[in-house]
Amino acid sequence: MHDVIIIGGGPAGLTAGLYSSRGKLKSLLIEQGLIGGLVTTTEWVENYPGFEEGILGSELARKMEKQATRFGLEIINGSVTGVSIDGKTKRVVVDGDRQYDTRALILATGAHPRKLKIPGEDEFRGKGVSYCATCDGAFFKGENIAVVGGGDSAVQEGIFLTKFAKQVYIIHRRDKLRAEKILQERAFANRQIEFVWDTVSEKITGDDKGVTAIQLRNSKDDRRSVLDVQGVFIYVGYNPNTEFLAGLANLDTDNYIVTDSNMSTSAPGVFAAGDVRSKPSKQIATAVGDAATAAIAAEKYIEENF
Ligand code: NAP
């Protein structure tokens, strides 16, 4: 029996693990992919306090992992396929066959990139279509890239891609960006970035070598156009990783987990933290704050219930 099981190894999960293992609770973190989660897909992080010049996303993840495991956090790799509650015990099934029991459970499974759902997107995934500039940007040296979206991710990653690309087109469906002002200013000042406003992406086309173009439609006058690009980076938001919960805790209309201010979900002893939680701001700094709150609340729950 563990005291705390944490599902998800991004900043929220690692912070929950740091707090619970440092609090001498027997703690296990389960991660299906890379430790660090989405942070590892960000090249440079400059709004996480404590690193005055900024820090590589991968380096920040590595530091968080080292700090958490220093206090005894156990980390295993596997995909959680089921979660259930038996009395006060929470049961976590990994990869369909391994079973782990715990007194408290912290859900920190984050979110995954939303698809654009247009023809060519799946066909050319990995052959020009990407959801991760840090992972794939270097493949596009001297080429033209389209970035779809108008939020922080699209603009931040669009700027990053100018390190490699000849020209980056940021294609946005409206004429106003959602991204924070400092990113907007940098993008507007960057000569390698051209904004394509009020424009919907309709189709990604290519040949056996990969993407060659993206077909567009202006949403105001319906005029169609084609941009010759070799890469298409899609940043149109995220969907929460909550499918495996199967009704265990209440979700909002977009399937994010609903919590109170202590990060408690509707299931007693089950907490949620980070991007998987229903909340307005999704930042590394807010994720680690959620996680500290969740771990402290989990400790109190264990004291009062076991
Ligand atoms: P987001 O804020 O949800 O923005 C998604 C963008 O994609 C919006 O501009 C949206 O357009 C557009 N979009 C959505 N569906 C579309 C579709 N079907 N076709 C075309 N465009 C579509 O997502 P995000 O930028 O990935 O950010 C997610 C969260 O992480 C946010 O809370 C953000 O603040 C945070 N984040 C922060 C940083 C940072 O602090 N530097 C970096 C990355 C992410 P509309 O604007 O018209 O809705």
Tab-separated table of C-alpha atoms and ligand atoms in Angstrom:
chain	number	residue	atom	x	y	z
A	1	MET	CA	0.000	0.000	0.000
A	2	HIS	CA	1.376	3.398	-0.976
A	3	ASP	CA	0.464	6.583	0.822
A	4	VAL	CA	0.359	8.630	-2.364
A	5	ILE	CA	0.313	7.646	-6.014
A	6	ILE	CA	0.798	10.412	-8.536
A	7	ILE	CA	-0.223	9.840	-12.139
A	8	GLY	CA	1.779	12.008	-14.530
A	9	GLY	CA	5.401	13.157	-14.456
A	10	GLY	CA	5.236	16.773	-15.635
A	11	PRO	CA	5.944	19.757	-13.361
A	12	ALA	CA	2.723	19.154	-11.385
A	13	GLY	CA	3.398	15.453	-10.832
A	14	LEU	CA	7.060	15.989	-9.929
A	15	THR	CA	6.173	18.765	-7.500
A	16	ALA	CA	3.482	16.633	-5.852
A	17	GLY	CA	6.100	13.871	-5.605
A	18	LEU	CA	8.645	16.249	-4.082
A	19	TYR	CA	6.210	17.407	-1.402
A	20	SER	CA	4.818	13.977	-0.558
A	21	SER	CA	8.175	12.149	-0.478
A	22	ARG	CA	9.784	14.962	1.499
A	23	GLY	CA	6.796	14.653	3.853
A	24	LYS	CA	7.891	11.025	4.438
A	25	LEU	CA	4.880	9.567	2.659
A	26	LYS	CA	5.491	6.413	0.627
A	27	SER	CA	5.106	7.930	-2.823
A	28	LEU	CA	4.998	6.483	-6.313
A	29	LEU	CA	4.855	8.453	-9.565
A	30	ILE	CA	3.672	6.758	-12.754
A	31	GLU	CA	4.573	8.293	-16.127
A	32	GLN	CA	3.859	6.786	-19.534
A	33	GLY	CA	6.261	8.900	-21.579
A	34	LEU	CA	9.133	11.253	-20.932
A	35	ILE	CA	9.579	12.614	-17.416
A	36	GLY	CA	8.884	16.347	-17.618
A	37	GLY	CA	5.779	16.125	-19.784
A	38	LEU	CA	5.024	19.067	-22.059
A	39	VAL	CA	7.852	21.138	-20.546
A	40	THR	CA	10.307	18.939	-22.394
A	41	THR	CA	8.691	20.079	-25.643
A	42	THR	CA	9.409	23.738	-24.824
A	43	GLU	CA	12.818	25.001	-25.863
A	44	TRP	CA	13.175	27.938	-23.526
A	45	VAL	CA	11.200	28.824	-20.383
A	46	GLU	CA	11.579	32.392	-19.159
A	47	ASN	CA	8.546	32.892	-16.920
A	48	TYR	CA	9.344	30.283	-14.281
A	49	PRO	CA	10.743	32.076	-11.226
A	50	GLY	CA	14.259	31.426	-10.005
A	51	PHE	CA	15.989	31.303	-13.393
A	52	GLU	CA	16.628	34.951	-14.177
A	53	GLU	CA	17.908	34.342	-17.710
A	54	GLY	CA	15.424	31.538	-18.420
A	55	ILE	CA	16.110	27.812	-18.626
A	56	LEU	CA	15.823	25.034	-21.219
A	57	GLY	CA	12.520	23.150	-20.755
A	58	SER	CA	14.359	19.816	-20.722
A	59	GLU	CA	16.824	21.096	-18.107
A	60	LEU	CA	14.012	22.374	-15.870
A	61	ALA	CA	12.333	18.949	-16.058
A	62	ARG	CA	15.615	17.206	-15.206
A	63	LYS	CA	16.139	19.447	-12.181
A	64	MET	CA	12.588	18.831	-10.942
A	65	GLU	CA	13.040	15.073	-11.301
A	66	LYS	CA	16.379	15.101	-9.443
A	67	GLN	CA	14.944	17.213	-6.642
A	68	ALA	CA	11.914	14.927	-6.178
A	69	THR	CA	13.833	11.626	-6.288
A	70	ARG	CA	16.396	12.989	-3.782
A	71	PHE	CA	13.675	12.662	-1.150
A	72	GLY	CA	12.794	9.093	-2.122
A	73	LEU	CA	10.073	9.502	-4.771
A	74	GLU	CA	9.799	6.242	-6.715
A	75	ILE	CA	9.130	6.671	-10.437
A	76	ILE	CA	7.926	3.927	-12.753
A	77	ASN	CA	7.152	3.944	-16.449
A	78	GLY	CA	3.764	2.705	-17.603
A	79	SER	CA	0.392	3.698	-18.883
A	80	VAL	CA	-2.470	3.882	-16.391
A	81	THR	CA	-5.353	1.928	-17.892
A	82	GLY	CA	-7.779	2.025	-14.968
A	83	VAL	CA	-8.471	3.658	-11.630
A	84	SER	CA	-11.051	2.488	-9.097
A	85	ILE	CA	-11.989	3.031	-5.463
A	86	ASP	CA	-12.565	0.186	-2.998
A	87	GLY	CA	-13.632	1.637	0.369
A	88	LYS	CA	-10.902	4.140	1.137
A	89	THR	CA	-8.328	2.385	-1.032
A	90	LYS	CA	-7.649	3.707	-4.506
A	91	ARG	CA	-6.525	1.088	-7.020
A	92	VAL	CA	-4.418	2.001	-10.053
A	93	VAL	CA	-3.961	-0.462	-12.912
A	94	VAL	CA	-0.892	0.027	-15.098
A	95	ASP	CA	-0.610	-1.419	-18.617
A	96	GLY	CA	-3.691	-3.548	-17.975
A	97	ASP	CA	-2.053	-5.970	-15.540
A	98	ARG	CA	0.064	-4.347	-12.801
A	99	GLN	CA	-1.969	-3.159	-9.806
A	100	TYR	CA	-0.990	-0.572	-7.177
A	101	ASP	CA	-2.995	0.438	-4.105
A	102	THR	CA	-2.803	3.807	-2.408
A	103	ARG	CA	-4.387	5.861	0.327
A	104	ALA	CA	-4.382	9.114	-1.686
A	105	LEU	CA	-4.221	9.676	-5.424
A	106	ILE	CA	-3.000	12.791	-7.250
A	107	LEU	CA	-3.975	13.152	-10.898
A	108	ALA	CA	-1.436	15.212	-12.840
A	109	THR	CA	-1.861	13.774	-16.317
A	110	GLY	CA	-1.831	17.094	-18.183
A	111	ALA	CA	-3.138	17.515	-21.686
A	112	HIS	CA	-2.209	16.580	-25.252
A	113	PRO	CA	-2.149	18.749	-28.392
A	114	ARG	CA	-5.488	19.184	-30.123
A	115	LYS	CA	-5.645	18.226	-33.759
A	116	LEU	CA	-6.729	20.571	-36.501
A	117	LYS	CA	-8.742	17.752	-38.099
A	118	ILE	CA	-8.087	18.672	-41.729
A	119	PRO	CA	-7.145	16.441	-44.661
A	120	GLY	CA	-3.407	15.723	-44.819
A	121	GLU	CA	-2.822	16.251	-41.090
A	122	ASP	CA	-2.601	12.558	-40.220
A	123	GLU	CA	-1.125	11.546	-43.566
A	124	PHE	CA	1.870	13.897	-43.193
A	125	ARG	CA	2.345	13.613	-39.434
A	126	GLY	CA	6.081	13.073	-38.954
A	127	LYS	CA	6.618	14.023	-42.614
A	128	GLY	CA	6.264	17.769	-42.129
A	129	VAL	CA	3.295	17.975	-39.762
A	130	SER	CA	4.362	18.383	-36.148
A	131	TYR	CA	3.026	19.400	-32.747
A	132	CYS	CA	6.477	19.994	-31.224
A	133	ALA	CA	8.839	22.697	-32.502
A	134	THR	CA	11.569	21.771	-30.009
A	135	CYS	CA	11.545	18.175	-31.222
A	136	ASP	CA	11.280	18.789	-34.965
A	137	GLY	CA	12.240	22.406	-35.726
A	138	ALA	CA	15.828	21.589	-36.684
A	139	PHE	CA	14.600	19.433	-39.593
A	140	PHE	CA	13.425	22.596	-41.379
A	141	LYS	CA	16.671	24.543	-41.833
A	142	GLY	CA	16.234	27.180	-44.542
A	143	GLU	CA	12.660	26.095	-45.323
A	144	ASN	CA	9.239	27.715	-45.039
A	145	ILE	CA	7.020	26.785	-42.132
A	146	ALA	CA	3.363	27.400	-41.324
A	147	VAL	CA	2.335	27.627	-37.674
A	148	VAL	CA	-1.385	27.324	-37.041
A	149	GLY	CA	-2.907	29.037	-33.981
A	150	GLY	CA	-2.911	32.369	-32.177
A	151	GLY	CA	-2.222	31.515	-28.530
A	152	ASP	CA	0.966	31.556	-26.441
A	153	SER	CA	2.125	28.235	-27.900
A	154	ALA	CA	1.741	29.245	-31.567
A	155	VAL	CA	3.503	32.580	-31.140
A	156	GLN	CA	6.246	31.348	-28.784
A	157	GLU	CA	7.029	28.347	-30.971
A	158	GLY	CA	6.719	30.431	-34.147
A	159	ILE	CA	9.446	32.726	-32.818
A	160	PHE	CA	11.574	29.707	-31.882
A	161	LEU	CA	11.183	28.227	-35.372
A	162	THR	CA	12.763	31.328	-36.976
A	163	LYS	CA	16.082	29.944	-35.673
A	164	PHE	CA	15.833	27.342	-38.417
A	165	ALA	CA	13.270	28.400	-40.999
A	166	LYS	CA	13.695	30.918	-43.793
A	167	GLN	CA	10.144	32.183	-43.233
A	168	VAL	CA	7.482	31.387	-40.647
A	169	TYR	CA	3.825	32.075	-41.435
A	170	ILE	CA	1.564	32.225	-38.386
A	171	ILE	CA	-1.918	31.419	-39.606
A	172	HIS	CA	-4.647	32.588	-37.275
A	173	ARG	CA	-8.403	32.289	-37.690
A	174	ARG	CA	-9.046	35.772	-36.252
A	175	ASP	CA	-7.342	39.185	-36.507
A	176	LYS	CA	-6.315	39.326	-32.832
A	177	LEU	CA	-3.885	37.086	-31.037
A	178	ARG	CA	-4.660	35.376	-27.762
A	179	ALA	CA	-0.924	35.207	-26.914
A	180	GLU	CA	0.557	37.383	-24.149
A	181	LYS	CA	1.689	40.882	-25.172
A	182	ILE	CA	5.433	40.319	-24.758
A	183	LEU	CA	5.298	37.410	-27.217
A	184	GLN	CA	3.180	39.427	-29.645
A	185	GLU	CA	5.689	42.296	-29.621
A	186	ARG	CA	8.588	39.948	-30.299
A	187	ALA	CA	6.753	38.236	-33.136
A	188	PHE	CA	5.672	41.521	-34.762
A	189	ALA	CA	9.291	42.733	-34.619
A	190	ASN	CA	10.643	39.548	-36.199
A	191	ARG	CA	11.179	39.958	-39.958
A	192	GLN	CA	11.077	36.210	-40.511
A	193	ILE	CA	7.502	36.030	-39.231
A	194	GLU	CA	4.509	36.916	-41.362
A	195	PHE	CA	1.000	36.767	-39.928
A	196	VAL	CA	-1.830	35.439	-42.059
A	197	TRP	CA	-4.969	36.803	-40.400
A	198	ASP	CA	-8.617	35.705	-40.530
A	199	THR	CA	-7.561	32.513	-42.189
A	200	VAL	CA	-8.701	28.938	-41.855
A	201	SER	CA	-6.431	26.042	-42.836
A	202	GLU	CA	-8.291	23.630	-45.102
A	203	LYS	CA	-5.836	21.020	-46.326
A	204	ILE	CA	-2.188	20.002	-46.051
A	205	THR	CA	-0.742	18.647	-49.254
A	206	GLY	CA	2.537	17.013	-50.182
A	207	ASP	CA	4.328	14.247	-52.005
A	208	ASP	CA	6.238	11.136	-50.990
A	209	LYS	CA	9.014	13.302	-49.476
A	210	GLY	CA	6.617	15.202	-47.212
A	211	VAL	CA	4.587	18.399	-46.943
A	212	THR	CA	4.783	20.856	-49.835
A	213	ALA	CA	1.894	23.263	-49.160
A	214	ILE	CA	-1.058	24.276	-47.020
A	215	GLN	CA	-4.357	25.333	-48.557
A	216	LEU	CA	-6.061	28.291	-46.875
A	217	ARG	CA	-9.369	30.161	-46.931
A	218	ASN	CA	-9.909	33.723	-45.787
A	219	SER	CA	-12.880	33.644	-43.407
A	220	LYS	CA	-13.981	37.208	-44.291
A	221	ASP	CA	-14.113	37.036	-48.089
A	222	ASP	CA	-13.826	33.256	-48.655
A	223	ARG	CA	-10.807	33.815	-50.933
A	224	ARG	CA	-8.716	30.671	-51.239
A	225	SER	CA	-4.906	30.626	-51.377
A	226	VAL	CA	-1.983	28.228	-51.160
A	227	LEU	CA	1.202	28.705	-49.159
A	228	ASP	CA	4.256	26.715	-50.184
A	229	VAL	CA	5.653	25.315	-46.938
A	230	GLN	CA	7.650	22.250	-45.988
A	231	GLY	CA	6.529	22.187	-42.360
A	232	VAL	CA	3.191	22.705	-40.595
A	233	PHE	CA	3.304	23.135	-36.816
A	234	ILE	CA	-0.094	22.907	-35.176
A	235	TYR	CA	-0.783	24.768	-31.925
A	236	VAL	CA	-4.559	25.015	-31.614
A	237	GLY	CA	-4.862	24.209	-27.920
A	238	TYR	CA	-4.888	21.059	-25.837
A	239	ASN	CA	-7.284	18.354	-24.649
A	240	PRO	CA	-7.017	16.969	-21.101
A	241	ASN	CA	-5.780	13.428	-20.476
A	242	THR	CA	-8.782	12.184	-18.509
A	243	GLU	CA	-10.174	9.283	-20.601
A	244	PHE	CA	-8.782	6.644	-18.212
A	245	LEU	CA	-10.791	8.065	-15.278
A	246	ALA	CA	-14.054	6.577	-16.564
A	247	GLY	CA	-16.343	8.634	-14.313
A	248	LEU	CA	-14.179	8.445	-11.169
A	249	ALA	CA	-14.257	12.232	-10.662
A	250	ASN	CA	-16.434	15.064	-11.966
A	251	LEU	CA	-15.228	16.744	-15.162
A	252	ASP	CA	-16.215	20.080	-16.705
A	253	THR	CA	-17.794	20.372	-20.152
A	254	ASP	CA	-14.334	20.234	-21.798
A	255	ASN	CA	-13.385	17.120	-19.769
A	256	TYR	CA	-10.991	18.891	-17.382
A	257	ILE	CA	-11.137	17.697	-13.736
A	258	VAL	CA	-13.145	19.903	-11.383
A	259	THR	CA	-11.527	20.567	-7.987
A	260	ASP	CA	-12.063	22.794	-4.979
A	261	SER	CA	-9.382	25.223	-3.776
A	262	ASN	CA	-7.565	22.344	-2.003
A	263	MET	CA	-7.330	20.485	-5.326
A	264	SER	CA	-9.804	17.858	-4.041
A	265	THR	CA	-11.887	16.243	-6.750
A	266	SER	CA	-15.426	14.919	-6.254
A	267	ALA	CA	-13.869	11.572	-5.162
A	268	PRO	CA	-12.615	11.625	-1.533
A	269	GLY	CA	-8.825	11.241	-1.347
A	270	VAL	CA	-8.392	11.940	-5.066
A	271	PHE	CA	-6.730	15.247	-5.973
A	272	ALA	CA	-5.843	16.907	-9.280
A	273	ALA	CA	-3.096	19.371	-10.215
A	274	GLY	CA	-1.721	21.128	-13.284
A	275	ASP	CA	-3.055	21.357	-16.822
A	276	VAL	CA	-5.552	18.501	-16.323
A	277	ARG	CA	-7.464	20.624	-13.808
A	278	SER	CA	-10.329	22.914	-14.782
A	279	LYS	CA	-8.873	26.427	-14.350
A	280	PRO	CA	-8.220	29.582	-16.357
A	281	SER	CA	-4.404	29.751	-16.465
A	282	LYS	CA	-2.137	26.966	-17.566
A	283	GLN	CA	1.434	27.808	-16.661
A	284	ILE	CA	4.319	25.829	-15.173
A	285	ALA	CA	4.196	28.156	-12.162
A	286	THR	CA	0.475	27.527	-11.616
A	287	ALA	CA	0.903	23.770	-12.113
A	288	VAL	CA	3.534	23.495	-9.378
A	289	GLY	CA	1.367	25.656	-7.090
A	290	ASP	CA	-1.593	23.314	-7.622
A	291	ALA	CA	0.643	20.344	-6.901
A	292	ALA	CA	2.016	21.706	-3.633
A	293	THR	CA	-1.561	22.388	-2.500
A	294	ALA	CA	-2.695	18.912	-3.592
A	295	ALA	CA	0.174	17.130	-1.812
A	296	ILE	CA	-0.426	19.035	1.426
A	297	ALA	CA	-4.166	18.282	1.224
A	298	ALA	CA	-3.414	14.603	0.495
A	299	GLU	CA	-1.230	14.381	3.604
A	300	LYS	CA	-4.030	15.888	5.723
A	301	TYR	CA	-6.542	13.487	4.160
A	302	ILE	CA	-4.351	10.499	5.069
A	303	GLU	CA	-3.882	11.728	8.655
A	304	GLU	CA	-7.629	12.106	9.098
A	305	ASN	CA	-8.736	8.912	7.358
A	306	PHE	CA	-6.167	6.175	8.031
B	1	NAP	P1	-4.808	28.231	-26.448
B	1	NAP	O1	-4.466	29.339	-25.521
B	1	NAP	O2	-6.039	27.435	-26.206
B	1	NAP	O3	-4.839	28.829	-27.925
B	1	NAP	C1	-5.212	28.048	-29.008
B	1	NAP	C2	-5.195	28.901	-30.256
B	1	NAP	O4	-5.558	28.087	-31.351
B	1	NAP	C3	-6.169	30.080	-30.204
B	1	NAP	O5	-5.588	31.207	-30.788
B	1	NAP	C4	-7.349	29.572	-31.031
B	1	NAP	O6	-7.999	30.589	-31.749
B	1	NAP	C5	-6.671	28.654	-32.021
B	1	NAP	N1	-7.547	27.555	-32.445
B	1	NAP	C6	-8.256	26.713	-31.675
B	1	NAP	N2	-8.900	25.809	-32.425
B	1	NAP	C7	-8.612	26.099	-33.706
B	1	NAP	C8	-8.975	25.542	-34.948
B	1	NAP	N3	-9.763	24.473	-35.035
B	1	NAP	N4	-8.475	26.112	-36.079
B	1	NAP	C9	-7.646	27.176	-36.001
B	1	NAP	N5	-7.270	27.758	-34.860
B	1	NAP	C10	-7.742	27.220	-33.722
B	1	NAP	O7	-3.626	27.129	-26.527
B	1	NAP	P2	-2.047	27.320	-26.307
B	1	NAP	O8	-1.519	28.495	-27.008
B	1	NAP	O9	-1.469	25.996	-26.611
B	1	NAP	O10	-1.923	27.555	-24.749
B	1	NAP	C11	-2.478	26.603	-23.816
B	1	NAP	C12	-2.254	27.116	-22.391
B	1	NAP	O11	-0.855	27.073	-22.075
B	1	NAP	C13	-2.675	28.574	-22.213
B	1	NAP	O12	-3.215	28.723	-20.934
B	1	NAP	C14	-1.372	29.335	-22.337
B	1	NAP	O13	-1.381	30.570	-21.633
B	1	NAP	C15	-0.369	28.358	-21.752
B	1	NAP	N6	0.972	28.558	-22.344
B	1	NAP	C16	1.777	29.508	-21.795
B	1	NAP	C17	3.031	29.748	-22.342
B	1	NAP	C18	3.913	30.798	-21.734
B	1	NAP	O14	3.652	31.223	-20.609
B	1	NAP	N7	4.929	31.288	-22.416
B	1	NAP	C19	3.469	29.051	-23.459
B	1	NAP	C20	2.611	28.091	-24.003
B	1	NAP	C21	1.361	27.873	-23.451
B	1	NAP	P3	-8.903	31.704	-31.009
B	1	NAP	O15	-7.934	32.652	-30.388
B	1	NAP	O16	-9.705	32.286	-32.105
B	1	NAP	O17	-9.728	30.961	-30.007
